[in-house]
């Protein structure tokens, strides 16, 4: 009888606790709005944080994303094998060539930004051999000639400032640029000065690079989102934070080196800026 009474009391106590689940608990904050179709509407900032404004940041904030839950596709239209580490996929164009890999995806973001904001004169990146491949020469009809491991411009086409010609320019650029050249034209920066467009980079063959695509701040401390391309060439995508899978933001105070992202670990000194 005593045992039955004890069990009844326990049941009643537990029942009282279950009947009021909100008491003493806090509803988990939802960082992702699945209905959002741009970076700024898909991802909610951490509580109390405000997004940092910048020209490139505004461009990416309004950049269209694929439907929530979309897989990452390769350049040939097939699904990437690992689909477990991303939280959004950009509608950033990708050509049907295995060229737009990690460093190339970063360059493509900048190129699209400069193209759509009428800053075409700034479209210029170096090859690994140091040659500056700028769009101004390309649109005027110059093409790259390779001779004895040296790159030079040769006038061989007519003027063409079309987007289709820009894609031809990028095809050549992506074939001869890499993380090695991207690091050479970037400069060191710090987390306290972090901006959209900054990169974490390991130069090499292979190396890797991820790009800061969103930055917010609270009491002088920053949180940021990272995106990447990869090899083989694939769609540019926002990656999750392996430290807390329910929250994709990376927090300044949590960053230590070696710095671990979803698929790559970066060493101290890897944070750099391009503009």
mmCIF file of C-alpha atoms in Angstrom:
data_model
loop_
_atom_site.group_PDB
_atom_site.id
_atom_site.type_symbol
_atom_site.label_atom_id
_atom_site.label_comp_id
_atom_site.label_asym_id
_atom_site.label_seq_id
_atom_site.Cartn_x
_atom_site.Cartn_y
_atom_site.Cartn_z
ATOM 1 C CA UNK A 1 0.000 0.000 0.000
ATOM 2 C CA UNK A 2 2.828 2.413 0.925
ATOM 3 C CA UNK A 3 4.499 1.665 -2.417
ATOM 4 C CA UNK A 4 1.274 2.415 -4.315
ATOM 5 C CA UNK A 5 0.835 5.699 -2.437
ATOM 6 C CA UNK A 6 4.426 6.709 -3.190
ATOM 7 C CA UNK A 7 3.961 5.935 -6.878
ATOM 8 C CA UNK A 8 0.722 7.951 -6.947
ATOM 9 C CA UNK A 9 2.400 10.960 -5.326
ATOM 10 C CA UNK A 10 5.315 10.731 -7.773
ATOM 11 C CA UNK A 11 2.891 10.518 -10.714
ATOM 12 C CA UNK A 12 0.982 13.572 -9.515
ATOM 13 C CA UNK A 13 4.176 15.568 -9.049
ATOM 14 C CA UNK A 14 5.492 14.661 -12.478
ATOM 15 C CA UNK A 15 2.085 15.369 -13.951
ATOM 16 C CA UNK A 16 2.103 18.836 -12.450
ATOM 17 C CA UNK A 17 5.536 19.495 -13.930
ATOM 18 C CA UNK A 18 4.576 18.281 -17.400
ATOM 19 C CA UNK A 19 1.326 20.220 -17.420
ATOM 20 C CA UNK A 20 3.334 23.485 -17.329
ATOM 21 C CA UNK A 21 6.372 22.875 -19.624
ATOM 22 C CA UNK A 22 7.157 26.592 -20.044
ATOM 23 C CA UNK A 23 7.750 27.113 -16.340
ATOM 24 C CA UNK A 24 11.457 27.450 -15.641
ATOM 25 C CA UNK A 25 12.383 26.858 -19.278
ATOM 26 C CA UNK A 26 13.176 29.046 -22.277
ATOM 27 C CA UNK A 27 12.060 28.367 -25.819
ATOM 28 C CA UNK A 28 15.025 27.742 -28.112
ATOM 29 C CA UNK A 29 15.830 30.684 -30.382
ATOM 30 C CA UNK A 30 15.300 29.893 -34.062
ATOM 31 C CA UNK A 31 18.198 31.252 -36.129
ATOM 32 C CA UNK A 32 16.876 30.124 -39.492
ATOM 33 C CA UNK A 33 13.694 31.349 -41.137
ATOM 34 C CA UNK A 34 13.015 28.711 -43.766
ATOM 35 C CA UNK A 35 10.736 31.064 -45.691
ATOM 36 C CA UNK A 36 13.475 33.658 -46.140
ATOM 37 C CA UNK A 37 14.892 33.746 -49.668
ATOM 38 C CA UNK A 38 17.837 36.095 -49.089
ATOM 39 C CA UNK A 39 20.722 36.003 -46.648
ATOM 40 C CA UNK A 40 19.233 38.723 -44.426
ATOM 41 C CA UNK A 41 15.750 37.170 -44.319
ATOM 42 C CA UNK A 42 16.907 33.540 -43.977
ATOM 43 C CA UNK A 43 19.266 34.103 -41.038
ATOM 44 C CA UNK A 44 18.214 35.850 -37.854
ATOM 45 C CA UNK A 45 20.990 37.536 -35.918
ATOM 46 C CA UNK A 46 21.746 36.312 -32.398
ATOM 47 C CA UNK A 47 19.669 38.082 -29.765
ATOM 48 C CA UNK A 48 20.901 41.614 -29.160
ATOM 49 C CA UNK A 49 23.191 41.663 -32.204
ATOM 50 C CA UNK A 50 22.835 44.196 -35.033
ATOM 51 C CA UNK A 51 24.050 43.682 -38.583
ATOM 52 C CA UNK A 52 27.045 45.763 -39.695
ATOM 53 C CA UNK A 53 26.435 47.854 -42.806
ATOM 54 C CA UNK A 54 28.775 47.851 -45.806
ATOM 55 C CA UNK A 55 28.377 48.063 -49.580
ATOM 56 C CA UNK A 56 29.367 44.442 -50.183
ATOM 57 C CA UNK A 57 27.423 43.387 -47.103
ATOM 58 C CA UNK A 58 24.264 45.035 -48.430
ATOM 59 C CA UNK A 59 24.774 43.328 -51.801
ATOM 60 C CA UNK A 60 25.076 39.897 -50.193
ATOM 61 C CA UNK A 61 22.283 40.563 -47.686
ATOM 62 C CA UNK A 62 19.848 40.840 -50.588
ATOM 63 C CA UNK A 63 21.422 38.098 -52.693
ATOM 64 C CA UNK A 64 18.931 35.320 -53.524
ATOM 65 C CA UNK A 65 19.235 31.897 -51.947
ATOM 66 C CA UNK A 66 17.872 28.596 -53.150
ATOM 67 C CA UNK A 67 14.877 27.176 -51.302
ATOM 68 C CA UNK A 68 15.640 26.109 -47.732
ATOM 69 C CA UNK A 69 16.859 22.529 -47.609
ATOM 70 C CA UNK A 70 18.203 22.567 -51.176
ATOM 71 C CA UNK A 71 21.173 20.274 -51.807
ATOM 72 C CA UNK A 72 24.550 21.524 -53.043
ATOM 73 C CA UNK A 73 24.963 20.738 -56.734
ATOM 74 C CA UNK A 74 28.211 20.189 -58.584
ATOM 75 C CA UNK A 75 29.112 21.927 -61.839
ATOM 76 C CA UNK A 76 27.698 18.957 -63.785
ATOM 77 C CA UNK A 77 24.306 19.105 -62.053
ATOM 78 C CA UNK A 78 24.937 16.113 -59.798
ATOM 79 C CA UNK A 79 24.550 16.285 -56.040
ATOM 80 C CA UNK A 80 27.632 16.705 -53.939
ATOM 81 C CA UNK A 81 28.227 13.583 -51.838
ATOM 82 C CA UNK A 82 28.445 15.349 -48.458
ATOM 83 C CA UNK A 83 25.240 17.285 -47.834
ATOM 84 C CA UNK A 84 25.531 17.515 -44.056
ATOM 85 C CA UNK A 85 27.441 20.710 -43.378
ATOM 86 C CA UNK A 86 25.579 23.541 -45.083
ATOM 87 C CA UNK A 87 22.608 25.663 -44.024
ATOM 88 C CA UNK A 88 21.889 27.566 -47.257
ATOM 89 C CA UNK A 89 22.867 27.598 -50.928
ATOM 90 C CA UNK A 90 23.393 30.819 -52.879
ATOM 91 C CA UNK A 91 21.938 31.229 -56.345
ATOM 92 C CA UNK A 92 25.396 32.360 -57.424
ATOM 93 C CA UNK A 93 25.867 31.228 -61.031
ATOM 94 C CA UNK A 94 28.200 28.316 -61.697
ATOM 95 C CA UNK A 95 29.341 27.274 -65.165
ATOM 96 C CA UNK A 96 29.425 23.722 -66.500
ATOM 97 C CA UNK A 97 33.167 23.391 -66.016
ATOM 98 C CA UNK A 98 35.151 22.073 -63.052
ATOM 99 C CA UNK A 99 36.733 25.473 -62.501
ATOM 100 C CA UNK A 100 34.712 27.458 -59.938
ATOM 101 C CA UNK A 101 36.150 25.904 -56.811
ATOM 102 C CA UNK A 102 36.916 27.553 -53.455
ATOM 103 C CA UNK A 103 39.102 30.554 -54.399
ATOM 104 C CA UNK A 104 37.180 30.977 -57.658
ATOM 105 C CA UNK A 105 33.873 31.209 -55.779
ATOM 106 C CA UNK A 106 35.265 34.069 -53.687
ATOM 107 C CA UNK A 107 36.449 35.833 -56.841
ATOM 108 C CA UNK A 108 33.057 35.279 -58.463
ATOM 109 C CA UNK A 109 31.280 36.944 -55.541
ATOM 110 C CA UNK A 110 33.491 40.000 -55.932
ATOM 111 C CA UNK A 111 33.105 39.997 -59.721
ATOM 112 C CA UNK A 112 29.307 39.794 -59.517
ATOM 113 C CA UNK A 113 29.322 42.593 -56.937
ATOM 114 C CA UNK A 114 31.507 44.867 -59.082
ATOM 115 C CA UNK A 115 29.523 44.032 -62.234
ATOM 116 C CA UNK A 116 26.092 44.712 -60.735
ATOM 117 C CA UNK A 117 27.202 47.899 -58.942
ATOM 118 C CA UNK A 118 28.858 49.341 -62.056
ATOM 119 C CA UNK A 119 32.405 49.060 -60.713
ATOM 120 C CA UNK A 120 33.740 47.022 -63.625
ATOM 121 C CA UNK A 121 37.141 48.751 -63.464
ATOM 122 C CA UNK A 122 37.753 46.890 -60.197
ATOM 123 C CA UNK A 123 37.374 43.446 -61.773
ATOM 124 C CA UNK A 124 41.000 42.317 -61.719
ATOM 125 C CA UNK A 125 42.766 39.327 -60.152
ATOM 126 C CA UNK A 126 46.214 37.830 -60.463
ATOM 127 C CA UNK A 127 47.215 34.479 -61.895
ATOM 128 C CA UNK A 128 49.525 32.291 -59.826
ATOM 129 C CA UNK A 129 52.428 33.511 -62.018
ATOM 130 C CA UNK A 130 51.729 37.108 -60.940
ATOM 131 C CA UNK A 131 50.043 38.252 -64.170
ATOM 132 C CA UNK A 132 47.203 40.728 -63.544
ATOM 133 C CA UNK A 133 44.157 39.530 -65.481
ATOM 134 C CA UNK A 134 41.834 42.524 -65.557
ATOM 135 C CA UNK A 135 38.440 42.730 -67.203
ATOM 136 C CA UNK A 136 39.203 46.114 -68.805
ATOM 137 C CA UNK A 137 41.769 44.499 -71.112
ATOM 138 C CA UNK A 138 39.461 41.564 -71.789
ATOM 139 C CA UNK A 139 36.448 43.634 -72.831
ATOM 140 C CA UNK A 140 38.684 45.679 -75.180
ATOM 141 C CA UNK A 141 39.495 42.487 -77.074
ATOM 142 C CA UNK A 142 42.794 41.474 -75.490
ATOM 143 C CA UNK A 143 43.383 37.816 -74.769
ATOM 144 C CA UNK A 144 46.025 36.061 -72.692
ATOM 145 C CA UNK A 145 48.917 34.409 -74.500
ATOM 146 C CA UNK A 146 51.077 31.906 -72.650
ATOM 147 C CA UNK A 147 54.687 31.556 -73.782
ATOM 148 C CA UNK A 148 57.591 30.041 -71.824
ATOM 149 C CA UNK A 149 55.607 30.180 -68.577
ATOM 150 C CA UNK A 150 54.919 33.870 -69.126
ATOM 151 C CA UNK A 151 51.487 35.441 -69.594
ATOM 152 C CA UNK A 152 50.964 38.485 -71.847
ATOM 153 C CA UNK A 153 48.064 40.384 -73.428
ATOM 154 C CA UNK A 154 47.511 40.102 -77.181
ATOM 155 C CA UNK A 155 44.818 42.061 -79.073
ATOM 156 C CA UNK A 156 42.845 39.436 -80.960
ATOM 157 C CA UNK A 157 39.126 40.213 -80.574
ATOM 158 C CA UNK A 158 36.699 43.112 -80.857
ATOM 159 C CA UNK A 159 35.245 45.147 -78.000
ATOM 160 C CA UNK A 160 32.619 43.222 -76.020
ATOM 161 C CA UNK A 161 31.248 44.343 -72.671
ATOM 162 C CA UNK A 162 28.503 41.708 -72.416
ATOM 163 C CA UNK A 163 27.848 39.399 -69.491
ATOM 164 C CA UNK A 164 28.474 36.391 -71.736
ATOM 165 C CA UNK A 165 31.955 37.767 -72.453
ATOM 166 C CA UNK A 166 32.490 38.308 -68.723
ATOM 167 C CA UNK A 167 31.841 34.595 -68.214
ATOM 168 C CA UNK A 168 34.551 33.797 -70.775
ATOM 169 C CA UNK A 169 36.923 36.070 -68.847
ATOM 170 C CA UNK A 170 36.141 34.228 -65.614
ATOM 171 C CA UNK A 171 36.736 30.875 -67.263
ATOM 172 C CA UNK A 172 40.318 31.862 -68.051
ATOM 173 C CA UNK A 173 40.824 33.553 -64.669
ATOM 174 C CA UNK A 174 39.618 30.538 -62.700
ATOM 175 C CA UNK A 175 41.920 28.229 -64.676
ATOM 176 C CA UNK A 176 45.062 30.158 -63.720
ATOM 177 C CA UNK A 177 44.286 31.682 -60.305
ATOM 178 C CA UNK A 178 44.054 29.815 -57.009
ATOM 179 C CA UNK A 179 44.361 30.156 -53.243
ATOM 180 C CA UNK A 180 48.068 30.873 -53.840
ATOM 181 C CA UNK A 181 47.375 34.001 -55.894
ATOM 182 C CA UNK A 182 44.374 35.038 -53.776
ATOM 183 C CA UNK A 183 46.498 35.103 -50.640
ATOM 184 C CA UNK A 184 49.153 37.208 -52.364
ATOM 185 C CA UNK A 185 46.654 39.953 -53.202
ATOM 186 C CA UNK A 186 45.065 39.987 -49.756
ATOM 187 C CA UNK A 187 46.274 41.565 -46.520
ATOM 188 C CA UNK A 188 46.124 40.444 -42.886
ATOM 189 C CA UNK A 189 43.225 41.697 -40.786
ATOM 190 C CA UNK A 190 41.799 41.053 -37.327
ATOM 191 C CA UNK A 191 38.530 39.844 -35.871
ATOM 192 C CA UNK A 192 37.972 43.238 -34.268
ATOM 193 C CA UNK A 193 38.041 44.793 -37.764
ATOM 194 C CA UNK A 194 36.122 41.971 -39.453
ATOM 195 C CA UNK A 195 34.035 42.877 -42.520
ATOM 196 C CA UNK A 196 31.890 41.085 -45.084
ATOM 197 C CA UNK A 197 34.230 39.897 -47.837
ATOM 198 C CA UNK A 198 37.108 38.964 -45.531
ATOM 199 C CA UNK A 199 38.484 35.465 -45.886
ATOM 200 C CA UNK A 200 40.112 32.668 -43.921
ATOM 201 C CA UNK A 201 42.634 31.184 -46.320
ATOM 202 C CA UNK A 202 45.227 28.428 -46.506
ATOM 203 C CA UNK A 203 47.226 28.823 -49.689
ATOM 204 C CA UNK A 204 48.387 25.640 -51.369
ATOM 205 C CA UNK A 205 47.624 22.849 -53.767
ATOM 206 C CA UNK A 206 45.239 21.959 -52.416
ATOM 207 C CA UNK A 207 44.466 24.810 -50.066
ATOM 208 C CA UNK A 208 41.118 26.199 -49.039
ATOM 209 C CA UNK A 209 39.326 29.481 -48.400
ATOM 210 C CA UNK A 210 36.036 30.448 -46.756
ATOM 211 C CA UNK A 211 34.449 33.884 -46.999
ATOM 212 C CA UNK A 212 32.713 36.055 -44.405
ATOM 213 C CA UNK A 213 29.269 36.789 -45.896
ATOM 214 C CA UNK A 214 27.486 38.398 -42.945
ATOM 215 C CA UNK A 215 28.621 40.261 -39.821
ATOM 216 C CA UNK A 216 26.680 41.441 -36.798
ATOM 217 C CA UNK A 217 27.799 43.018 -33.535
ATOM 218 C CA UNK A 218 26.838 43.336 -29.867
ATOM 219 C CA UNK A 219 28.778 45.400 -27.325
ATOM 220 C CA UNK A 220 31.736 45.601 -29.693
ATOM 221 C CA UNK A 221 31.922 41.823 -30.233
ATOM 222 C CA UNK A 222 31.183 40.320 -33.625
ATOM 223 C CA UNK A 223 29.419 37.240 -34.929
ATOM 224 C CA UNK A 224 29.682 36.155 -38.543
ATOM 225 C CA UNK A 225 28.488 33.683 -41.163
ATOM 226 C CA UNK A 226 30.866 31.808 -43.462
ATOM 227 C CA UNK A 227 30.332 30.496 -46.979
ATOM 228 C CA UNK A 228 32.462 28.463 -49.341
ATOM 229 C CA UNK A 229 32.866 26.733 -52.644
ATOM 230 C CA UNK A 230 34.821 23.493 -52.795
ATOM 231 C CA UNK A 231 36.258 20.933 -55.143
ATOM 232 C CA UNK A 232 35.035 19.611 -57.445
ATOM 233 C CA UNK A 233 33.428 22.888 -58.527
ATOM 234 C CA UNK A 234 30.115 23.349 -56.749
ATOM 235 C CA UNK A 235 27.532 25.862 -55.644
ATOM 236 C CA UNK A 236 28.546 28.534 -53.135
ATOM 237 C CA UNK A 237 26.970 27.681 -49.786
ATOM 238 C CA UNK A 238 26.695 28.922 -46.191
ATOM 239 C CA UNK A 239 28.307 26.478 -43.773
ATOM 240 C CA UNK A 240 27.193 25.567 -40.277
ATOM 241 C CA UNK A 241 29.275 25.988 -37.132
ATOM 242 C CA UNK A 242 30.490 22.582 -35.855
ATOM 243 C CA UNK A 243 30.673 23.992 -32.313
ATOM 244 C CA UNK A 244 26.868 24.353 -32.123
ATOM 245 C CA UNK A 245 24.875 22.849 -34.983
ATOM 246 C CA UNK A 246 21.660 24.630 -33.983
ATOM 247 C CA UNK A 247 23.361 28.028 -34.424
ATOM 248 C CA UNK A 248 25.281 28.743 -37.676
ATOM 249 C CA UNK A 249 26.931 31.945 -36.415
ATOM 250 C CA UNK A 250 30.619 32.035 -35.517
ATOM 251 C CA UNK A 251 31.375 34.250 -32.499
ATOM 252 C CA UNK A 252 34.479 36.379 -32.083
ATOM 253 C CA UNK A 253 35.016 35.298 -28.479
ATOM 254 C CA UNK A 254 34.851 31.617 -29.481
ATOM 255 C CA UNK A 255 37.495 31.839 -32.217
ATOM 256 C CA UNK A 256 40.774 30.195 -31.300
ATOM 257 C CA UNK A 257 43.507 28.759 -33.497
ATOM 258 C CA UNK A 258 43.596 26.296 -35.024
ATOM 259 C CA UNK A 259 40.165 27.580 -36.159
ATOM 260 C CA UNK A 260 37.787 24.777 -37.084
ATOM 261 C CA UNK A 261 35.044 25.224 -39.662
ATOM 262 C CA UNK A 262 32.754 22.506 -41.009
ATOM 263 C CA UNK A 263 35.283 21.025 -43.431
ATOM 264 C CA UNK A 264 38.593 22.761 -42.875
ATOM 265 C CA UNK A 265 40.834 23.985 -40.073
ATOM 266 C CA UNK A 266 42.726 27.257 -40.441
ATOM 267 C CA UNK A 267 45.885 28.329 -38.653
ATOM 268 C CA UNK A 268 46.709 31.640 -36.999
ATOM 269 C CA UNK A 269 47.275 34.373 -39.579
ATOM 270 C CA UNK A 270 44.767 32.952 -42.036
ATOM 271 C CA UNK A 271 42.271 35.813 -41.640
ATOM 272 C CA UNK A 272 42.799 38.313 -44.462
ATOM 273 C CA UNK A 273 41.003 41.081 -46.364
ATOM 274 C CA UNK A 274 40.718 41.749 -50.090
ATOM 275 C CA UNK A 275 39.256 45.278 -49.949
#
